[in-house]
Amino acid sequence: MKKTLIAAAIMLMASPVFAAPENYVVDTDGMHASINFKINHLGYSWVVGRFNDFKGNFVFDEDDAANNSVAITINTNSVDSNHAERDRHVRSKDFLDVKQFPEASFKSTSVTQGEDAGEYQVKGDLTLHGVTKEVVFEIEEVGAGKDPWGGYRRGFEGEMTLKPSDFGIDYDLGPAAATMELEFILEGVKQ
């Protein structure tokens, strides 16, 4: 009996320990996260901006990327390009039409491990201007660990290129503005 117990204990210690998926809430209270965009202006320069009001969460499993997921909701009225007159125009029917479409969102449908550790390909549904399209973000883990307040945090950054016209935003800004860059920087607090 004693030998059986010792053998069972050795087998348990030798068994691999798999971490359970971890749930995180994106830290928008401390604004340790941002959703940014960049679009070419007439082929001469760039207009950069961000959305100041959004919320989200993600699930992360170190052992199996297929268990990972992310969901983000954006208040489109919070667009901020550091120019009030331009922001009013971007909120109008010419672009975001925030009265009719007050939210944009992204919800992942699958996550796959990239070639290198900490790199992921996140496929999901991006809803913008009332149109939902499948998109792919290339995501990279920035880091993870304990914070000074007794919590645990994990951060990622990712970007993709999209065509506003694919989402029904067809205001003509010229060929240089046919695409825009969208960037997510998300720091989550483990729940």
mmCIF file of C-alpha atoms in Angstrom:
data_model
loop_
_atom_site.group_PDB
_atom_site.id
_atom_site.type_symbol
_atom_site.label_atom_id
_atom_site.label_comp_id
_atom_site.label_asym_id
_atom_site.label_seq_id
_atom_site.Cartn_x
_atom_site.Cartn_y
_atom_site.Cartn_z
ATOM 1 C CA MET A 1 0.000 0.000 0.000
ATOM 2 C CA LYS A 2 2.821 2.377 0.930
ATOM 3 C CA LYS A 3 4.607 1.650 -2.371
ATOM 4 C CA THR A 4 1.371 2.351 -4.286
ATOM 5 C CA LEU A 5 0.944 5.733 -2.569
ATOM 6 C CA ILE A 6 4.569 6.682 -3.255
ATOM 7 C CA ALA A 7 4.245 5.631 -6.910
ATOM 8 C CA ALA A 8 1.024 7.662 -7.251
ATOM 9 C CA ALA A 9 2.700 10.717 -5.684
ATOM 10 C CA ILE A 10 5.675 10.432 -8.061
ATOM 11 C CA MET A 11 3.331 10.139 -11.060
ATOM 12 C CA LEU A 12 1.410 13.230 -9.983
ATOM 13 C CA MET A 13 4.627 15.206 -9.560
ATOM 14 C CA ALA A 14 5.860 14.056 -12.972
ATOM 15 C CA SER A 15 2.584 14.931 -14.720
ATOM 16 C CA PRO A 16 2.676 18.185 -16.639
ATOM 17 C CA VAL A 17 0.819 21.035 -14.983
ATOM 18 C CA PHE A 18 -1.362 22.975 -17.373
ATOM 19 C CA ALA A 19 -2.461 26.467 -16.510
ATOM 20 C CA ALA A 20 -6.138 27.224 -16.825
ATOM 21 C CA PRO A 21 -7.198 30.024 -19.169
ATOM 22 C CA GLU A 22 -6.968 33.393 -17.400
ATOM 23 C CA ASN A 23 -9.593 36.133 -17.669
ATOM 24 C CA TYR A 24 -8.503 39.769 -17.957
ATOM 25 C CA VAL A 25 -10.343 43.092 -18.050
ATOM 26 C CA VAL A 26 -8.689 45.770 -20.196
ATOM 27 C CA ASP A 27 -7.403 48.556 -17.928
ATOM 28 C CA THR A 28 -9.241 51.582 -19.254
ATOM 29 C CA ASP A 29 -9.641 53.094 -15.761
ATOM 30 C CA GLY A 30 -5.915 53.807 -15.617
ATOM 31 C CA MET A 31 -5.807 54.104 -19.432
ATOM 32 C CA HIS A 32 -3.079 51.529 -19.767
ATOM 33 C CA ALA A 33 -4.607 50.708 -23.116
ATOM 34 C CA SER A 34 -5.334 52.553 -26.337
ATOM 35 C CA ILE A 35 -6.997 52.107 -29.708
ATOM 36 C CA ASN A 36 -5.239 54.224 -32.312
ATOM 37 C CA PHE A 37 -5.547 54.904 -36.018
ATOM 38 C CA LYS A 38 -3.409 56.452 -38.733
ATOM 39 C CA ILE A 39 -4.497 57.518 -42.213
ATOM 40 C CA ASN A 40 -2.596 59.300 -44.943
ATOM 41 C CA HIS A 41 -3.462 62.946 -45.614
ATOM 42 C CA LEU A 42 -3.297 63.814 -49.326
ATOM 43 C CA GLY A 43 -0.125 61.789 -49.728
ATOM 44 C CA TYR A 44 1.845 64.442 -47.816
ATOM 45 C CA SER A 45 1.482 63.509 -44.163
ATOM 46 C CA TRP A 46 -0.500 61.453 -41.637
ATOM 47 C CA VAL A 47 -3.557 62.083 -39.503
ATOM 48 C CA VAL A 48 -3.241 60.102 -36.292
ATOM 49 C CA GLY A 49 -5.807 59.700 -33.578
ATOM 50 C CA ARG A 50 -7.409 57.455 -31.049
ATOM 51 C CA PHE A 51 -10.672 56.512 -29.393
ATOM 52 C CA ASN A 52 -10.786 57.739 -25.817
ATOM 53 C CA ASP A 53 -13.698 55.606 -24.593
ATOM 54 C CA PHE A 54 -13.742 51.833 -24.965
ATOM 55 C CA LYS A 55 -13.963 48.682 -22.877
ATOM 56 C CA GLY A 56 -12.909 45.124 -23.318
ATOM 57 C CA ASN A 57 -11.722 41.830 -21.939
ATOM 58 C CA PHE A 58 -9.644 38.905 -23.058
ATOM 59 C CA VAL A 59 -8.937 35.312 -22.132
ATOM 60 C CA PHE A 60 -5.382 34.015 -22.305
ATOM 61 C CA ASP A 61 -4.183 30.411 -22.118
ATOM 62 C CA GLU A 62 -0.404 29.981 -22.233
ATOM 63 C CA ASP A 63 -0.724 26.318 -23.162
ATOM 64 C CA ASP A 64 -3.304 26.481 -25.946
ATOM 65 C CA ALA A 65 -3.817 29.560 -28.133
ATOM 66 C CA ALA A 66 -7.121 28.109 -29.366
ATOM 67 C CA ASN A 67 -8.581 28.942 -25.932
ATOM 68 C CA ASN A 68 -7.656 32.631 -26.273
ATOM 69 C CA SER A 69 -10.203 35.306 -27.127
ATOM 70 C CA VAL A 70 -10.727 39.070 -27.050
ATOM 71 C CA ALA A 71 -13.761 41.369 -27.203
ATOM 72 C CA ILE A 72 -13.639 45.174 -27.475
ATOM 73 C CA THR A 73 -16.434 47.761 -27.690
ATOM 74 C CA ILE A 74 -15.621 51.342 -28.776
ATOM 75 C CA ASN A 75 -17.657 54.514 -28.289
ATOM 76 C CA THR A 76 -17.234 56.049 -31.756
ATOM 77 C CA ASN A 77 -18.142 59.535 -30.466
ATOM 78 C CA SER A 78 -14.884 59.461 -28.487
ATOM 79 C CA VAL A 79 -12.738 59.811 -31.634
ATOM 80 C CA ASP A 80 -9.863 62.220 -30.981
ATOM 81 C CA SER A 81 -7.446 63.381 -33.695
ATOM 82 C CA ASN A 82 -6.247 66.392 -31.697
ATOM 83 C CA HIS A 83 -8.278 68.797 -33.851
ATOM 84 C CA ALA A 84 -11.867 69.616 -32.775
ATOM 85 C CA GLU A 85 -13.147 70.708 -36.203
ATOM 86 C CA ARG A 86 -11.774 67.589 -37.911
ATOM 87 C CA ASP A 87 -13.215 65.404 -35.130
ATOM 88 C CA ARG A 88 -16.684 66.887 -35.727
ATOM 89 C CA HIS A 89 -16.325 65.989 -39.401
ATOM 90 C CA VAL A 90 -15.133 62.461 -38.617
ATOM 91 C CA ARG A 91 -18.184 62.006 -36.340
ATOM 92 C CA SER A 92 -20.535 63.145 -39.152
ATOM 93 C CA LYS A 93 -22.355 61.057 -41.777
ATOM 94 C CA ASP A 94 -19.317 61.464 -44.067
ATOM 95 C CA PHE A 95 -17.313 59.072 -41.880
ATOM 96 C CA LEU A 96 -18.327 57.361 -38.612
ATOM 97 C CA ASP A 97 -21.930 58.650 -38.450
ATOM 98 C CA VAL A 98 -21.849 58.338 -34.655
ATOM 99 C CA LYS A 99 -25.543 59.184 -34.223
ATOM 100 C CA GLN A 100 -26.576 56.146 -36.227
ATOM 101 C CA PHE A 101 -23.604 53.943 -35.249
ATOM 102 C CA PRO A 102 -22.566 54.890 -31.686
ATOM 103 C CA GLU A 103 -20.415 51.783 -31.236
ATOM 104 C CA ALA A 104 -17.762 49.853 -33.085
ATOM 105 C CA SER A 105 -16.604 46.461 -31.883
ATOM 106 C CA PHE A 106 -14.193 43.601 -32.383
ATOM 107 C CA LYS A 107 -14.861 40.043 -31.264
ATOM 108 C CA SER A 108 -12.379 37.291 -32.000
ATOM 109 C CA THR A 109 -13.472 34.051 -33.615
ATOM 110 C CA SER A 110 -10.115 32.237 -33.456
ATOM 111 C CA VAL A 111 -6.572 32.706 -32.189
ATOM 112 C CA THR A 112 -3.555 30.811 -33.509
ATOM 113 C CA GLN A 113 0.025 30.739 -32.314
ATOM 114 C CA GLY A 114 2.483 32.616 -34.528
ATOM 115 C CA GLU A 115 5.909 31.420 -35.578
ATOM 116 C CA ASP A 116 7.637 32.943 -32.547
ATOM 117 C CA ALA A 117 6.730 32.736 -28.875
ATOM 118 C CA GLY A 118 4.401 35.537 -27.865
ATOM 119 C CA GLU A 119 3.100 36.112 -31.398
ATOM 120 C CA TYR A 120 -0.494 35.365 -32.335
ATOM 121 C CA GLN A 121 -2.849 35.753 -35.240
ATOM 122 C CA VAL A 122 -6.278 36.870 -34.062
ATOM 123 C CA LYS A 123 -9.148 36.449 -36.499
ATOM 124 C CA GLY A 124 -12.486 38.007 -35.720
ATOM 125 C CA ASP A 125 -15.425 40.193 -36.617
ATOM 126 C CA LEU A 126 -14.858 43.941 -36.765
ATOM 127 C CA THR A 127 -18.063 45.988 -36.790
ATOM 128 C CA LEU A 128 -17.629 49.578 -37.947
ATOM 129 C CA HIS A 129 -20.211 51.967 -39.391
ATOM 130 C CA GLY A 130 -22.825 49.220 -39.056
ATOM 131 C CA VAL A 131 -20.869 46.795 -41.264
ATOM 132 C CA THR A 132 -19.294 43.606 -39.925
ATOM 133 C CA LYS A 133 -16.292 42.096 -41.704
ATOM 134 C CA GLU A 134 -13.874 39.346 -40.806
ATOM 135 C CA VAL A 135 -10.399 40.759 -40.192
ATOM 136 C CA VAL A 136 -7.057 39.466 -38.917
ATOM 137 C CA PHE A 137 -4.814 41.188 -36.385
ATOM 138 C CA GLU A 138 -1.193 40.278 -35.899
ATOM 139 C CA ILE A 139 -0.738 40.382 -32.102
ATOM 140 C CA GLU A 140 2.383 40.307 -29.976
ATOM 141 C CA GLU A 141 2.603 39.891 -26.216
ATOM 142 C CA VAL A 142 4.373 42.841 -24.597
ATOM 143 C CA GLY A 143 4.760 41.248 -21.165
ATOM 144 C CA ALA A 144 3.092 39.897 -18.046
ATOM 145 C CA GLY A 145 3.637 39.923 -14.304
ATOM 146 C CA LYS A 146 2.635 41.202 -10.901
ATOM 147 C CA ASP A 147 1.840 44.875 -10.499
ATOM 148 C CA PRO A 148 2.682 47.090 -7.470
ATOM 149 C CA TRP A 149 -0.937 46.877 -6.202
ATOM 150 C CA GLY A 150 -1.083 43.121 -5.714
ATOM 151 C CA GLY A 151 -2.646 42.292 -9.068
ATOM 152 C CA TYR A 152 -1.407 40.515 -12.165
ATOM 153 C CA ARG A 153 -1.319 42.131 -15.607
ATOM 154 C CA ARG A 154 -0.714 41.026 -19.170
ATOM 155 C CA GLY A 155 -0.284 43.249 -22.209
ATOM 156 C CA PHE A 156 -0.529 42.865 -25.982
ATOM 157 C CA GLU A 157 -0.202 45.063 -29.035
ATOM 158 C CA GLY A 158 -1.546 44.426 -32.481
ATOM 159 C CA GLU A 159 -2.242 46.137 -35.757
ATOM 160 C CA MET A 160 -3.910 45.691 -39.089
ATOM 161 C CA THR A 161 -4.611 47.626 -42.273
ATOM 162 C CA LEU A 162 -8.190 48.137 -43.379
ATOM 163 C CA LYS A 163 -10.100 49.906 -46.136
ATOM 164 C CA PRO A 164 -12.738 52.312 -44.782
ATOM 165 C CA SER A 165 -14.725 51.718 -48.006
ATOM 166 C CA ASP A 166 -15.142 48.048 -46.999
ATOM 167 C CA PHE A 167 -17.199 49.354 -44.072
ATOM 168 C CA GLY A 168 -19.350 51.747 -46.086
ATOM 169 C CA ILE A 169 -17.183 54.791 -45.351
ATOM 170 C CA ASP A 170 -16.652 56.066 -48.874
ATOM 171 C CA TYR A 171 -15.929 59.769 -48.458
ATOM 172 C CA ASP A 172 -13.252 60.421 -51.091
ATOM 173 C CA LEU A 173 -9.984 61.554 -49.519
ATOM 174 C CA GLY A 174 -7.928 60.508 -52.524
ATOM 175 C CA PRO A 175 -6.000 57.317 -53.280
ATOM 176 C CA ALA A 176 -3.437 57.854 -50.503
ATOM 177 C CA ALA A 177 -6.228 57.521 -47.910
ATOM 178 C CA ALA A 178 -7.732 54.343 -49.340
ATOM 179 C CA THR A 179 -6.377 52.371 -46.374
ATOM 180 C CA MET A 180 -5.828 53.117 -42.710
ATOM 181 C CA GLU A 181 -3.840 51.508 -39.924
ATOM 182 C CA LEU A 182 -5.672 50.372 -36.784
ATOM 183 C CA GLU A 183 -3.657 49.583 -33.653
ATOM 184 C CA PHE A 184 -4.727 48.010 -30.358
ATOM 185 C CA ILE A 185 -2.565 48.299 -27.226
ATOM 186 C CA LEU A 186 -4.268 46.331 -24.478
ATOM 187 C CA GLU A 187 -3.124 45.876 -20.893
ATOM 188 C CA GLY A 188 -5.432 43.614 -18.922
ATOM 189 C CA VAL A 189 -5.849 43.055 -15.193
ATOM 190 C CA LYS A 190 -6.341 39.416 -14.246
ATOM 191 C CA GLN A 191 -9.705 38.728 -12.612
#
